[in-house]
PDB file of C-alpha atoms in Angstrom:
ATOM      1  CA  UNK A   1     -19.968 -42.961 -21.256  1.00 47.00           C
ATOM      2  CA  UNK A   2     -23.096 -44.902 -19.877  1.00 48.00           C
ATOM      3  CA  UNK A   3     -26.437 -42.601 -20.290  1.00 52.00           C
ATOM      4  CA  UNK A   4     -26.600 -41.450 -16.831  1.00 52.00           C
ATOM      5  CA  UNK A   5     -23.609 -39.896 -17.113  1.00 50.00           C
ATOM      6  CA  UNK A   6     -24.276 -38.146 -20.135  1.00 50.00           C
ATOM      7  CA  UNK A   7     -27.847 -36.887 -18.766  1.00 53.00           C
ATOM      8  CA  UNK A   8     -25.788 -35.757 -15.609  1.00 54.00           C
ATOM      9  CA  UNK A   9     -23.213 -33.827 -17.921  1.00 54.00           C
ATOM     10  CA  UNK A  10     -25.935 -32.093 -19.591  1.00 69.00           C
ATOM     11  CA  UNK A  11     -27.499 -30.707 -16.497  1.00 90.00           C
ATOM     12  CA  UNK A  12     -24.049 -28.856 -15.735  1.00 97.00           C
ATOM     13  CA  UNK A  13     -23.469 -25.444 -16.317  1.00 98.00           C
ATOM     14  CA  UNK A  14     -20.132 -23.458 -15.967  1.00 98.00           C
ATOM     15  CA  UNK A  15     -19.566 -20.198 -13.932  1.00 98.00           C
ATOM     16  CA  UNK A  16     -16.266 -18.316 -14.123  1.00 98.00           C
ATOM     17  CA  UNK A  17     -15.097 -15.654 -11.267  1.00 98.00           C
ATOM     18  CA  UNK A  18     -12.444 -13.640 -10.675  1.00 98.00           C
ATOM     19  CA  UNK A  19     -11.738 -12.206  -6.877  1.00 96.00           C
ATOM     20  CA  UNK A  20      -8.507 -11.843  -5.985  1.00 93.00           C
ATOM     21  CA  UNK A  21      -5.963 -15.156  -5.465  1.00 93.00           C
ATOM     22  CA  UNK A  22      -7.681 -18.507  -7.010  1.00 96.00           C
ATOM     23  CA  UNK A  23      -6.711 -20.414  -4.113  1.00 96.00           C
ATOM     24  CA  UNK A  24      -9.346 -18.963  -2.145  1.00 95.00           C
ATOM     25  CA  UNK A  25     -12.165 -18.441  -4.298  1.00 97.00           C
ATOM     26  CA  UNK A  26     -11.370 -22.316  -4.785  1.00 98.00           C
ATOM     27  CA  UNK A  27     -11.188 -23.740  -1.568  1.00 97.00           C
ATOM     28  CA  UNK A  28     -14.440 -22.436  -0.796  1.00 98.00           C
ATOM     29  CA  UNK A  29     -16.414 -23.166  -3.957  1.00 98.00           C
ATOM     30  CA  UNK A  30     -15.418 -26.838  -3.608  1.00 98.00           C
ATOM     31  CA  UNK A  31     -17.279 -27.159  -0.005  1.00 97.00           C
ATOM     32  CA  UNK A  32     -20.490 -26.282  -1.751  1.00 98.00           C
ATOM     33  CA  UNK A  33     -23.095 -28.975  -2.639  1.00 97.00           C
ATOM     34  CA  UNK A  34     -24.057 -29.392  -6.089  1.00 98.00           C
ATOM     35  CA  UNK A  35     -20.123 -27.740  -7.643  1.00 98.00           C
ATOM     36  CA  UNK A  36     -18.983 -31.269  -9.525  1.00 98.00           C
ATOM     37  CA  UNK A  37     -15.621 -29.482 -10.167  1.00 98.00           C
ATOM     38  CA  UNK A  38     -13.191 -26.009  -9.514  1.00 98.00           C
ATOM     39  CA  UNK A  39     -10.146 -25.999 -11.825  1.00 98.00           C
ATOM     40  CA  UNK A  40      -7.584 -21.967 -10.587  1.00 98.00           C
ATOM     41  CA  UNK A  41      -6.994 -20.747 -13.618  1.00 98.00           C
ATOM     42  CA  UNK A  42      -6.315 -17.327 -16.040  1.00 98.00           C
ATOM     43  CA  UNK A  43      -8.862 -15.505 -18.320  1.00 98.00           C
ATOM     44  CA  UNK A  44      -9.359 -12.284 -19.805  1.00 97.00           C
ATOM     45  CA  UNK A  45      -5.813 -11.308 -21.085  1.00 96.00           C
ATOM     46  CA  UNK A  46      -4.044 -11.413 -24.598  1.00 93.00           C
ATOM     47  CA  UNK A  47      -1.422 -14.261 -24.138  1.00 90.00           C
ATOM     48  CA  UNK A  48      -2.835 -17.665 -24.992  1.00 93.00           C
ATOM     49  CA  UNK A  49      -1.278 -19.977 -22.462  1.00 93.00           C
ATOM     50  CA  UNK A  50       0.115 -18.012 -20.389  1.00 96.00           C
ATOM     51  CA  UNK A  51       2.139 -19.119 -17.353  1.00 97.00           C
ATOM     52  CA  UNK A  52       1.745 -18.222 -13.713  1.00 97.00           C
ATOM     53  CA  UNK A  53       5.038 -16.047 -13.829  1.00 97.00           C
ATOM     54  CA  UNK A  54       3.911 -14.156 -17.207  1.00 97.00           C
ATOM     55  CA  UNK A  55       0.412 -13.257 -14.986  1.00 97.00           C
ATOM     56  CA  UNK A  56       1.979 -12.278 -11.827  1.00 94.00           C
ATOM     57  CA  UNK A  57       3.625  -9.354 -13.857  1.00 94.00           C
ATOM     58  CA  UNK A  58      -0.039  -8.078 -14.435  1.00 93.00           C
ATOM     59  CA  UNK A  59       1.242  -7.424 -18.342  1.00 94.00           C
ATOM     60  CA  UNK A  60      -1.125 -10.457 -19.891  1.00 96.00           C
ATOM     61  CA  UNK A  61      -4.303  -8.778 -19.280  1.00 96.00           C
ATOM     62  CA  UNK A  62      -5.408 -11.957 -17.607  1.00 97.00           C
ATOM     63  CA  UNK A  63      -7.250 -12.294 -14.098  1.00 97.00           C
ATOM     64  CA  UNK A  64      -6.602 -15.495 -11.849  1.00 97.00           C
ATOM     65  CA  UNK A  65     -10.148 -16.992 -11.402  1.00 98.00           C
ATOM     66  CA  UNK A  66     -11.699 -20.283 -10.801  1.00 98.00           C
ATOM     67  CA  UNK A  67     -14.003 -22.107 -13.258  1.00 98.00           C
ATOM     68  CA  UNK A  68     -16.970 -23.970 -11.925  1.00 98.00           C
ATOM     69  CA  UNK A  69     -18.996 -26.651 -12.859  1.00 98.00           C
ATOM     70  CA  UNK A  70     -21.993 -26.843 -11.264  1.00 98.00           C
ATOM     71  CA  UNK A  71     -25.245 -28.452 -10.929  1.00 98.00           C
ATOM     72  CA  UNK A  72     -28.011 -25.948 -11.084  1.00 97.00           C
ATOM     73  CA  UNK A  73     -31.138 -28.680 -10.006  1.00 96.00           C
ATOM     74  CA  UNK A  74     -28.542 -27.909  -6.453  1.00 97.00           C
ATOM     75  CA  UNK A  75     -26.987 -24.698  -6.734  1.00 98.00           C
ATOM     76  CA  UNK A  76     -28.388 -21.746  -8.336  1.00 98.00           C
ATOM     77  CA  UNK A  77     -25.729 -19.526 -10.275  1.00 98.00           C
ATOM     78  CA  UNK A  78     -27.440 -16.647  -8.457  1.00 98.00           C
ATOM     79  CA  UNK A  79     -25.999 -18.721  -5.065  1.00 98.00           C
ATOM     80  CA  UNK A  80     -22.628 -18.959  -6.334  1.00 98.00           C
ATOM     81  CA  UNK A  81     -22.761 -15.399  -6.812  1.00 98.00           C
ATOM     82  CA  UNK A  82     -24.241 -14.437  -3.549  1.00 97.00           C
ATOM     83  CA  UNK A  83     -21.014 -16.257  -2.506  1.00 98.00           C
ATOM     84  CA  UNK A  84     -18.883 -14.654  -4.262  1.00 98.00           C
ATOM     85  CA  UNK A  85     -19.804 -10.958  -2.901  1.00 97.00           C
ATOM     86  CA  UNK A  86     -19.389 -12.399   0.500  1.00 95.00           C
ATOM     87  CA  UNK A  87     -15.637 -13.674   0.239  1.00 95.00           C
ATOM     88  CA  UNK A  88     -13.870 -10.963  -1.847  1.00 95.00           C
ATOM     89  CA  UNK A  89     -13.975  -6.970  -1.403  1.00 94.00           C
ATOM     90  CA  UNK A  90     -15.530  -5.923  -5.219  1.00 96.00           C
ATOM     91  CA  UNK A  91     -15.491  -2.427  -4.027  1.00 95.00           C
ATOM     92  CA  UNK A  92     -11.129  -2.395  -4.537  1.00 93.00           C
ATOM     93  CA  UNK A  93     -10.217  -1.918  -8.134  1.00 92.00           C
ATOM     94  CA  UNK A  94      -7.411  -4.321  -9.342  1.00 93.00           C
ATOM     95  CA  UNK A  95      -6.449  -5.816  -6.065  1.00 88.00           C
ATOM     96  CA  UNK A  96      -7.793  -7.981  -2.383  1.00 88.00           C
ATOM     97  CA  UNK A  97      -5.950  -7.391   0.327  1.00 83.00           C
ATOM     98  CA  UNK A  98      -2.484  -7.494   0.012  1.00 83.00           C
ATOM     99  CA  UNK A  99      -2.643  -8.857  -3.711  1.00 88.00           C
ATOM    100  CA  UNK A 100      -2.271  -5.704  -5.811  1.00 92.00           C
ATOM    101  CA  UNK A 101      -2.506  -5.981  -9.692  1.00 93.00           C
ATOM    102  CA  UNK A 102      -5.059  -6.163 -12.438  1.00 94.00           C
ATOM    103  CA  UNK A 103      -4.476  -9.847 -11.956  1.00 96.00           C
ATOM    104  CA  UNK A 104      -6.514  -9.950  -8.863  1.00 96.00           C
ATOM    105  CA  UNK A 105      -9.436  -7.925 -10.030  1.00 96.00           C
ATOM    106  CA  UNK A 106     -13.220  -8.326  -9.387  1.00 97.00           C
ATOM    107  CA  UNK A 107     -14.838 -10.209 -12.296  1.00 98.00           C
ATOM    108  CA  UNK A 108     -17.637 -12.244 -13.670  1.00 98.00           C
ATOM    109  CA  UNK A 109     -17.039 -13.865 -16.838  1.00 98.00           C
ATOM    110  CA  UNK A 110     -20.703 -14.733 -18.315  1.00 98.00           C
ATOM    111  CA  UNK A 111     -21.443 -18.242 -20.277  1.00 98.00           C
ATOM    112  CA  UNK A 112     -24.946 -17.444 -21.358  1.00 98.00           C
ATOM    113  CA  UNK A 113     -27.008 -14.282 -21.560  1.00 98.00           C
ATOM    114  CA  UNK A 114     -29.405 -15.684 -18.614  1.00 98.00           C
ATOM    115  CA  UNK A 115     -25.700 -15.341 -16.708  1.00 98.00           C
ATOM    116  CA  UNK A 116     -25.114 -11.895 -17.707  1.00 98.00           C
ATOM    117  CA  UNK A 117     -28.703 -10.900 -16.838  1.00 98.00           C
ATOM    118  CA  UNK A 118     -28.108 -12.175 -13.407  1.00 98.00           C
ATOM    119  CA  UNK A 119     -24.900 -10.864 -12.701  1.00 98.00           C
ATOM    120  CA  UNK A 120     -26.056  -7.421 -13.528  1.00 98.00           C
ATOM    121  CA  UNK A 121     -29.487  -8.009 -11.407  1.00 98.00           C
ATOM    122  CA  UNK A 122     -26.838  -9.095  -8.528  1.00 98.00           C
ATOM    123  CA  UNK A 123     -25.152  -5.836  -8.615  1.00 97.00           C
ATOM    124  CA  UNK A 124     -27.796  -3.642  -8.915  1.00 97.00           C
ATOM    125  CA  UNK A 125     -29.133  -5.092  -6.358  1.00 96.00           C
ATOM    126  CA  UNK A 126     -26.451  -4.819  -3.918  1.00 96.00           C
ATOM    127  CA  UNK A 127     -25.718  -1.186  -4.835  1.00 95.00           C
ATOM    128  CA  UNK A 128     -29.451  -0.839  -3.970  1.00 95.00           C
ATOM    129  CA  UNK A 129     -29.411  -2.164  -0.862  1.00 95.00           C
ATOM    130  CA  UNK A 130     -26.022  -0.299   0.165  1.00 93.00           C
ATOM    131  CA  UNK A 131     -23.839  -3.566   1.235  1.00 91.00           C
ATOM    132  CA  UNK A 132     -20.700  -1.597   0.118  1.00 93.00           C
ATOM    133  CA  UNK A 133     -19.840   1.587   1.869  1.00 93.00           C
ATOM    134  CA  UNK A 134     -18.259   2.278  -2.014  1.00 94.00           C
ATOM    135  CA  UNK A 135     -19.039   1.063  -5.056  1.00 95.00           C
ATOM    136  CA  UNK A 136     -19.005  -1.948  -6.476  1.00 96.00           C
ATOM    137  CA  UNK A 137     -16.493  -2.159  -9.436  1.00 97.00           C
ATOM    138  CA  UNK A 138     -16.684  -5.828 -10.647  1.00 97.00           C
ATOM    139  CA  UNK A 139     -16.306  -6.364 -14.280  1.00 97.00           C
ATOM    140  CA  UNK A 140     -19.006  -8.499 -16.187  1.00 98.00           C
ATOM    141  CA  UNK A 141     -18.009  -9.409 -19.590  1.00 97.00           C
ATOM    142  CA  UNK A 142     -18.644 -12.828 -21.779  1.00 98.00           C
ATOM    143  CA  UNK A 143     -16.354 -15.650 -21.168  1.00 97.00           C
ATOM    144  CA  UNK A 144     -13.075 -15.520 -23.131  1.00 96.00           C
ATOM    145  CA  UNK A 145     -10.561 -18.752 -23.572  1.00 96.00           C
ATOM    146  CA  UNK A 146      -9.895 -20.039 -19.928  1.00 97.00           C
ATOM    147  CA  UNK A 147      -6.615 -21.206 -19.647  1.00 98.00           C
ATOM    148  CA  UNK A 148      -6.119 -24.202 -16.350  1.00 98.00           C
ATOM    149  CA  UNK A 149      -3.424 -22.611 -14.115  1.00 98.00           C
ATOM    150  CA  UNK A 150      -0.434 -25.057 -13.083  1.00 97.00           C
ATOM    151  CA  UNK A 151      -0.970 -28.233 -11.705  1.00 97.00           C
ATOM    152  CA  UNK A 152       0.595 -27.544  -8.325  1.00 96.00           C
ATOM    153  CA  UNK A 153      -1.794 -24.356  -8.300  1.00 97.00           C
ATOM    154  CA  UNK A 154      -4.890 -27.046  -8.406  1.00 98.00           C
ATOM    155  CA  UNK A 155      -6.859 -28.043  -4.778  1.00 97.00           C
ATOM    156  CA  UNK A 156      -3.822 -25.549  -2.919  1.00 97.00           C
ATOM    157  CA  UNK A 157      -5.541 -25.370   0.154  1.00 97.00           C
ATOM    158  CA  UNK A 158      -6.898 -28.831   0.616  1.00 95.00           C
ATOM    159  CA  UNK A 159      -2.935 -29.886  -0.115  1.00 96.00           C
ATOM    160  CA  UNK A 160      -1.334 -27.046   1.910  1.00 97.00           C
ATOM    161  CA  UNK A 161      -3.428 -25.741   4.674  1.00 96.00           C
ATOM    162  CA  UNK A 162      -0.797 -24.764   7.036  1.00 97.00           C
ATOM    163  CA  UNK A 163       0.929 -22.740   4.321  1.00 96.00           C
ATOM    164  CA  UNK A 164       1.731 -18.877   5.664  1.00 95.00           C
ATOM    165  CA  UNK A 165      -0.832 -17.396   3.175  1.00 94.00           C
ATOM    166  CA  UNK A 166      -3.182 -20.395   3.701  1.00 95.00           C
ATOM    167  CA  UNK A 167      -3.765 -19.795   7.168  1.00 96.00           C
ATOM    168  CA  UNK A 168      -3.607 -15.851   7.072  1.00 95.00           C
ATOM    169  CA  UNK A 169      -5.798 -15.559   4.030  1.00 94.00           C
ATOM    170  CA  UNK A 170      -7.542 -18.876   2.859  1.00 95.00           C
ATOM    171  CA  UNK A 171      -8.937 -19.908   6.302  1.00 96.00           C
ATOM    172  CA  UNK A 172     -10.378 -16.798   7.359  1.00 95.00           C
ATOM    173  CA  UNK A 173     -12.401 -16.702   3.790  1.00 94.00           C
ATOM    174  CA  UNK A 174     -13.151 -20.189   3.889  1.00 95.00           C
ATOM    175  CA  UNK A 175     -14.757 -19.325   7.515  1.00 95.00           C
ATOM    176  CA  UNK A 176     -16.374 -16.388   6.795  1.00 94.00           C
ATOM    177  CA  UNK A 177     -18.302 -18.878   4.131  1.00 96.00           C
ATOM    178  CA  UNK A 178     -19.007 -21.485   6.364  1.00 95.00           C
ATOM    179  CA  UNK A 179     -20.256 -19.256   8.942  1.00 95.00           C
ATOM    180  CA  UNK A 180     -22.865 -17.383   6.049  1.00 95.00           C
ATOM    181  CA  UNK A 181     -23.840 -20.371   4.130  1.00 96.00           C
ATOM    182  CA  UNK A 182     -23.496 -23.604   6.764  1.00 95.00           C
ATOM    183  CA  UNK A 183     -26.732 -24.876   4.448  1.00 95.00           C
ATOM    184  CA  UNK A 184     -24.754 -25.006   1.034  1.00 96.00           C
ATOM    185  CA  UNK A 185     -21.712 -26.951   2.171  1.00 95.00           C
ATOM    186  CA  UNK A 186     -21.758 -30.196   0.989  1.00 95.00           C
ATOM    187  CA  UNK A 187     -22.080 -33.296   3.283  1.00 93.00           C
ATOM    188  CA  UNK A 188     -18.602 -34.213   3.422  1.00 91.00           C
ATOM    189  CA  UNK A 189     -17.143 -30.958   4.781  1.00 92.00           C
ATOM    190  CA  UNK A 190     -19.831 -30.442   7.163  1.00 84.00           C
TER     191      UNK A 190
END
């Protein structure tokens, strides 16, 4: 690895969210300067490994989230957050939309206690401010192991936008983004 791209590596930092289906949580965080990567995944559940099939039953415990990398000299982890409360409902416990299961909860998982202090600040401060006409139930806890979902789960929008749940759910999300935060998308999807 030459040294820039060791210095760049460093500057990286690593958010983890939970809100609903992974495909849309991904598709927007990868319009947004200063993310170097979004890999759908599981986390927070008792099976190491486990497959897409065992988490769809909601009995591993785990939550389908995305995992960020991110640059924060670009993006502030408080942005990606702001973000976040803007594309999913955290006010439904255990399910968005018409994805029902503990598998599609609200949740932050925290790399750093700067990350948890934010997160909470972020919350309070929404509950403050009344966004939600209920509460806001998202779960902050430490990151646990983060398991990569299936390949064919990775970049599912960008390879299938026309597919039924694409359309009806992705797109709208990835709109509702665009419309909020036109100054964090990245160059190449403007």
């Amino acid at each position: 690895m030459n040294e820039n791209a060791d210095k760049k590596s460093q500057t990286l930092e690593r958010a983890t969210l939970g809100g609903g289906c992974f495909w849309c949580l991904e598709a927007v965080y990868q319009q947004i300067q200063g993310v170097h990567s979004v890999v759908s995944g599981y986390a927070g559940g008792r099976d190491p490994h486990p497959s897409y099939e065992a988490v769809c039953t909601g009995e591993t415990g785990h939550a389908e989230i995305v995992d960020i990398q991110f640059d924060p000299t670009i993006i502030s982890y408080r942005d990606l957050l702001e973000i976040f409360f803007v594309i999913h409902d955290p006010t439904t416990l255990n399910y968005q939309g018409n994805d029902h299961g503990t598998q599609y909860r609200s949740v932050i998982f925290t790399h750093s206690e700067s990350q948890n202090r934010i997160a909470h600040e972020v919350v309070r401060e929404l509950e403050t401010a009344k966004i939600y006409t209920n509460p806001v139930v998202t779960q902050i806890d430490s990151a646990p192991s983060i398991y990569p979902a299936e390949d064919y789960h990775q970049n599912y929008f960008q390879q299938h936008p026309y597919q039924g749940y694409c359309v009806a759910v992705v797109a709208p999300k990835l709109a509702k983004f665009r419309k909020k935060f036109t100054s964090l998308i990245a160059p190449q999807f403007s």
